[in-house]
PDB file of C-alpha atoms in Angstrom:
ATOM      1  CA  MET A 149     125.158 114.217 142.100  1.00 62.00           C
ATOM      2  CA  SER A 150     125.898 117.589 140.588  1.00 62.00           C
ATOM      3  CA  ALA A 151     123.159 120.004 139.508  1.00 60.00           C
ATOM      4  CA  GLN A 152     123.922 119.223 135.862  1.00 56.00           C
ATOM      5  CA  GLU A 153     123.629 115.466 136.457  1.00 56.00           C
ATOM      6  CA  LYS A 154     120.314 115.935 138.263  1.00 54.00           C
ATOM      7  CA  THR A 155     118.988 118.047 135.395  1.00 55.00           C
ATOM      8  CA  LEU A 156     120.069 115.456 132.845  1.00 50.00           C
ATOM      9  CA  GLU A 157     118.456 112.671 134.880  1.00 59.00           C
ATOM     10  CA  PHE A 158     115.204 114.646 135.107  1.00 53.00           C
ATOM     11  CA  MET A 159     115.201 115.290 131.357  1.00 55.00           C
ATOM     12  CA  LEU A 160     115.718 111.595 130.584  1.00 52.00           C
ATOM     13  CA  PHE A 161     112.861 110.491 132.828  1.00 51.00           C
ATOM     14  CA  ASP A 162     110.674 113.331 131.586  1.00 53.00           C
ATOM     15  CA  LEU A 163     110.952 112.037 127.984  1.00 49.00           C
ATOM     16  CA  ALA A 164     108.190 109.554 128.786  1.00 50.00           C
ATOM     17  CA  SER A 165     105.760 112.463 129.098  1.00 51.00           C
ATOM     18  CA  CYS A 166     106.489 113.389 125.464  1.00 51.00           C
ATOM     19  CA  VAL A 167     105.284 110.061 124.152  1.00 53.00           C
ATOM     20  CA  GLY A 168     101.716 110.526 122.954  1.00 54.00           C
ATOM     21  CA  GLN A 169      99.153 108.133 121.623  1.00 54.00           C
ATOM     22  CA  GLN A 170     100.694 105.672 119.201  1.00 52.00           C
ATOM     23  CA  VAL A 171      99.177 105.860 115.735  1.00 53.00           C
ATOM     24  CA  GLU A 172      98.343 102.534 114.161  1.00 60.00           C
ATOM     25  CA  THR A 173      99.941 102.533 110.746  1.00 75.00           C
ATOM     26  CA  CYS A 174      98.109 101.533 107.619  1.00 80.00           C
ATOM     27  CA  ALA A 175      98.694  98.005 106.322  1.00 85.00           C
ATOM     28  CA  PRO A 176      98.843  98.183 102.511  1.00 89.00           C
ATOM     29  CA  LYS A 177      96.532  95.768 100.676  1.00 90.00           C
ATOM     30  CA  THR A 178      97.384  93.642  97.631  1.00 93.00           C
ATOM     31  CA  CYS A 179      95.280  93.233  94.488  1.00 93.00           C
ATOM     32  CA  ALA A 180      94.216  89.797  95.749  1.00 94.00           C
ATOM     33  CA  GLN A 181      93.151  91.208  99.137  1.00 92.00           C
ATOM     34  CA  LEU A 182      91.087  93.846  97.335  1.00 88.00           C
ATOM     35  CA  GLY A 183      89.564  91.172  95.083  1.00 90.00           C
ATOM     36  CA  TYR A 184      90.966  92.704  91.883  1.00 91.00           C
ATOM     37  CA  ASN A 185      92.502  90.832  88.952  1.00 92.00           C
ATOM     38  CA  CYS A 186      92.748  93.742  86.506  1.00 91.00           C
ATOM     39  CA  GLY A 187      93.410  97.444  86.248  1.00 89.00           C
ATOM     40  CA  GLU A 188      94.980  99.812  88.745  1.00 89.00           C
ATOM     41  CA  SER A 189      94.144 100.450  92.369  1.00 89.00           C
ATOM     42  CA  GLY A 190      95.522 102.213  95.388  1.00 87.00           C
ATOM     43  CA  ASP A 191      96.729 100.011  98.250  1.00 87.00           C
ATOM     44  CA  GLY A 192      94.346 101.556 100.802  1.00 82.00           C
ATOM     45  CA  CYS A 193      96.946 103.827 102.385  1.00 80.00           C
ATOM     46  CA  ASP A 194      97.764 107.403 101.471  1.00 72.00           C
ATOM     47  CA  ASP A 195     101.248 106.456 100.312  1.00 79.00           C
ATOM     48  CA  GLY A 196     100.926 107.126  96.587  1.00 81.00           C
ATOM     49  CA  VAL A 197     101.416 103.449  95.693  1.00 86.00           C
ATOM     50  CA  ILE A 198      99.420 102.349  92.666  1.00 89.00           C
ATOM     51  CA  LEU A 199      98.973  98.604  92.279  1.00 92.00           C
ATOM     52  CA  GLN A 200      98.992  97.083  88.805  1.00 94.00           C
ATOM     53  CA  CYS A 201      96.441  94.284  89.113  1.00 93.00           C
ATOM     54  CA  GLY A 202      96.746  92.836  85.613  1.00 94.00           C
ATOM     55  CA  MET A 203      95.088  92.983  82.232  1.00 92.00           C
ATOM     56  CA  CYS A 204      92.126  91.183  80.753  1.00 91.00           C
ATOM     57  CA  THR A 205      92.452  88.846  77.790  1.00 91.00           C
ATOM     58  CA  GLY A 206      90.286  88.156  74.789  1.00 88.00           C
ATOM     59  CA  ASN A 207      87.001  90.035  74.656  1.00 87.00           C
ATOM     60  CA  GLN A 208      86.927  90.690  78.395  1.00 89.00           C
ATOM     61  CA  THR A 209      87.239  94.161  79.868  1.00 87.00           C
ATOM     62  CA  CYS A 210      88.159  95.286  83.352  1.00 87.00           C
ATOM     63  CA  GLY A 211      84.901  95.826  85.211  1.00 84.00           C
ATOM     64  CA  GLY A 212      82.897  94.282  82.368  1.00 81.00           C
ATOM     65  CA  GLY A 213      79.826  92.493  83.649  1.00 77.00           C
ATOM     66  CA  GLY A 214      79.555  94.767  86.676  1.00 77.00           C
ATOM     67  CA  MET A 215      82.341  93.418  88.910  1.00 78.00           C
ATOM     68  CA  SER A 216      84.748  96.239  89.769  1.00 79.00           C
ATOM     69  CA  GLY A 217      88.394  95.359  89.182  1.00 86.00           C
ATOM     70  CA  VAL A 218      87.496  91.940  87.759  1.00 89.00           C
ATOM     71  CA  CYS A 219      87.738  90.832  84.138  1.00 91.00           C
ATOM     72  CA  GLY A 220      84.397  90.051  82.564  1.00 89.00           C
ATOM     73  CA  MET A 221      82.151  90.424  79.589  1.00 87.00           C
ATOM     74  CA  GLY A 222      79.182  92.693  79.437  1.00 77.00           C
ATOM     75  CA  PRO A 223      78.248  96.333  79.287  1.00 72.00           C
ATOM     76  CA  MET A 224      80.825  99.064  79.508  1.00 71.00           C
ATOM     77  CA  CYS A 225      82.212  99.646  82.940  1.00 76.00           C
ATOM     78  CA  THR A 226      80.937 102.593  84.995  1.00 81.00           C
ATOM     79  CA  PRO A 227      83.795 104.042  87.079  1.00 86.00           C
ATOM     80  CA  LEU A 228      83.287 104.061  90.841  1.00 87.00           C
ATOM     81  CA  THR A 229      83.578 107.268  92.866  1.00 93.00           C
ATOM     82  CA  CYS A 230      85.101 107.777  96.303  1.00 94.00           C
ATOM     83  CA  MET A 231      81.641 108.362  97.735  1.00 94.00           C
ATOM     84  CA  GLU A 232      80.249 105.149  96.235  1.00 91.00           C
ATOM     85  CA  VAL A 233      82.910 103.001  97.897  1.00 89.00           C
ATOM     86  CA  GLY A 234      83.011 105.048 101.111  1.00 93.00           C
ATOM     87  CA  ALA A 235      86.642 106.106 100.698  1.00 92.00           C
ATOM     88  CA  GLN A 236      87.647 109.235 102.626  1.00 93.00           C
ATOM     89  CA  CYS A 237      91.268 109.479 101.467  1.00 93.00           C
ATOM     90  CA  GLY A 238      94.038 107.992  99.366  1.00 90.00           C
ATOM     91  CA  ILE A 239      93.905 106.363  95.968  1.00 90.00           C
ATOM     92  CA  ILE A 240      91.295 103.798  94.977  1.00 90.00           C
ATOM     93  CA  GLY A 241      90.755 101.725  91.868  1.00 86.00           C
ATOM     94  CA  ASP A 242      87.701 102.884  89.934  1.00 85.00           C
ATOM     95  CA  GLY A 243      86.868  99.285  88.999  1.00 79.00           C
ATOM     96  CA  CYS A 244      87.442  99.972  85.321  1.00 81.00           C
ATOM     97  CA  GLY A 245      91.224  99.832  85.284  1.00 79.00           C
ATOM     98  CA  ASN A 246      92.031 103.363  86.423  1.00 84.00           C
ATOM     99  CA  THR A 247      92.527 105.141  89.748  1.00 88.00           C
ATOM    100  CA  VAL A 248      90.805 107.986  91.593  1.00 91.00           C
ATOM    101  CA  ASN A 249      92.481 110.162  94.222  1.00 93.00           C
ATOM    102  CA  CYS A 250      90.083 110.598  97.164  1.00 93.00           C
ATOM    103  CA  GLY A 251      92.173 113.319  98.797  1.00 93.00           C
ATOM    104  CA  ASP A 252      94.008 113.842 102.071  1.00 91.00           C
ATOM    105  CA  CYS A 253      92.910 113.552 105.689  1.00 91.00           C
ATOM    106  CA  PRO A 254      92.399 116.532 107.990  1.00 90.00           C
ATOM    107  CA  ALA A 255      95.402 117.732 109.972  1.00 88.00           C
ATOM    108  CA  GLY A 256      96.296 115.331 112.764  1.00 87.00           C
ATOM    109  CA  GLN A 257      94.935 112.215 111.036  1.00 89.00           C
ATOM    110  CA  VAL A 258      96.429 109.751 108.599  1.00 88.00           C
ATOM    111  CA  CYS A 259      94.863 107.734 105.817  1.00 89.00           C
ATOM    112  CA  GLY A 260      94.420 104.160 107.014  1.00 86.00           C
ATOM    113  CA  GLY A 261      95.545 105.232 110.481  1.00 80.00           C
ATOM    114  CA  ASN A 262      93.084 103.017 112.329  1.00 80.00           C
ATOM    115  CA  GLY A 263      93.854 100.016 110.158  1.00 81.00           C
ATOM    116  CA  SER A 264      90.938 100.658 107.776  1.00 84.00           C
ATOM    117  CA  ALA A 265      91.911 101.205 104.165  1.00 85.00           C
ATOM    118  CA  ASN A 266      91.064 104.631 102.726  1.00 90.00           C
ATOM    119  CA  GLN A 267      89.638 105.885 106.047  1.00 91.00           C
ATOM    120  CA  CYS A 268      90.996 108.835 108.030  1.00 91.00           C
ATOM    121  CA  GLY A 269      91.931 108.107 111.623  1.00 87.00           C
ATOM    122  CA  GLY A 270      94.657 107.563 114.153  1.00 77.00           C
ATOM    123  CA  GLU A 271      94.814 111.033 115.642  1.00 62.00           C
ATOM    124  CA  ILE A 272      98.335 112.282 116.110  1.00 53.00           C
ATOM    125  CA  GLU A 273      98.989 114.089 119.367  1.00 47.00           C
TER     126      GLU A 273
END
């Protein structure tokens, strides 16, 4: 084997040392998985996707009666905050038919990276 071939062989085998920890990607959620039948919501990942979960009919309002993202009758809906639902990142539905952006993750982490919607994790090496 020539010196060049040996170097190439070493570089190919050394590629394995470049492979770091694999980051678990976020699995986007559907309106049904989130338990929503109205309004807008994020899909749990920091991908900018906004789900359209439907509209209420008749005298019902989205979030009316106190159930976030669910059509109902009752007092006016009070929008949820990121803190109230424990979201660290990404876009969430506020339960009243709109969305709230909960921000980005710190450098080296991804939103939903450990498989948990709207949670920072999955450190990138």
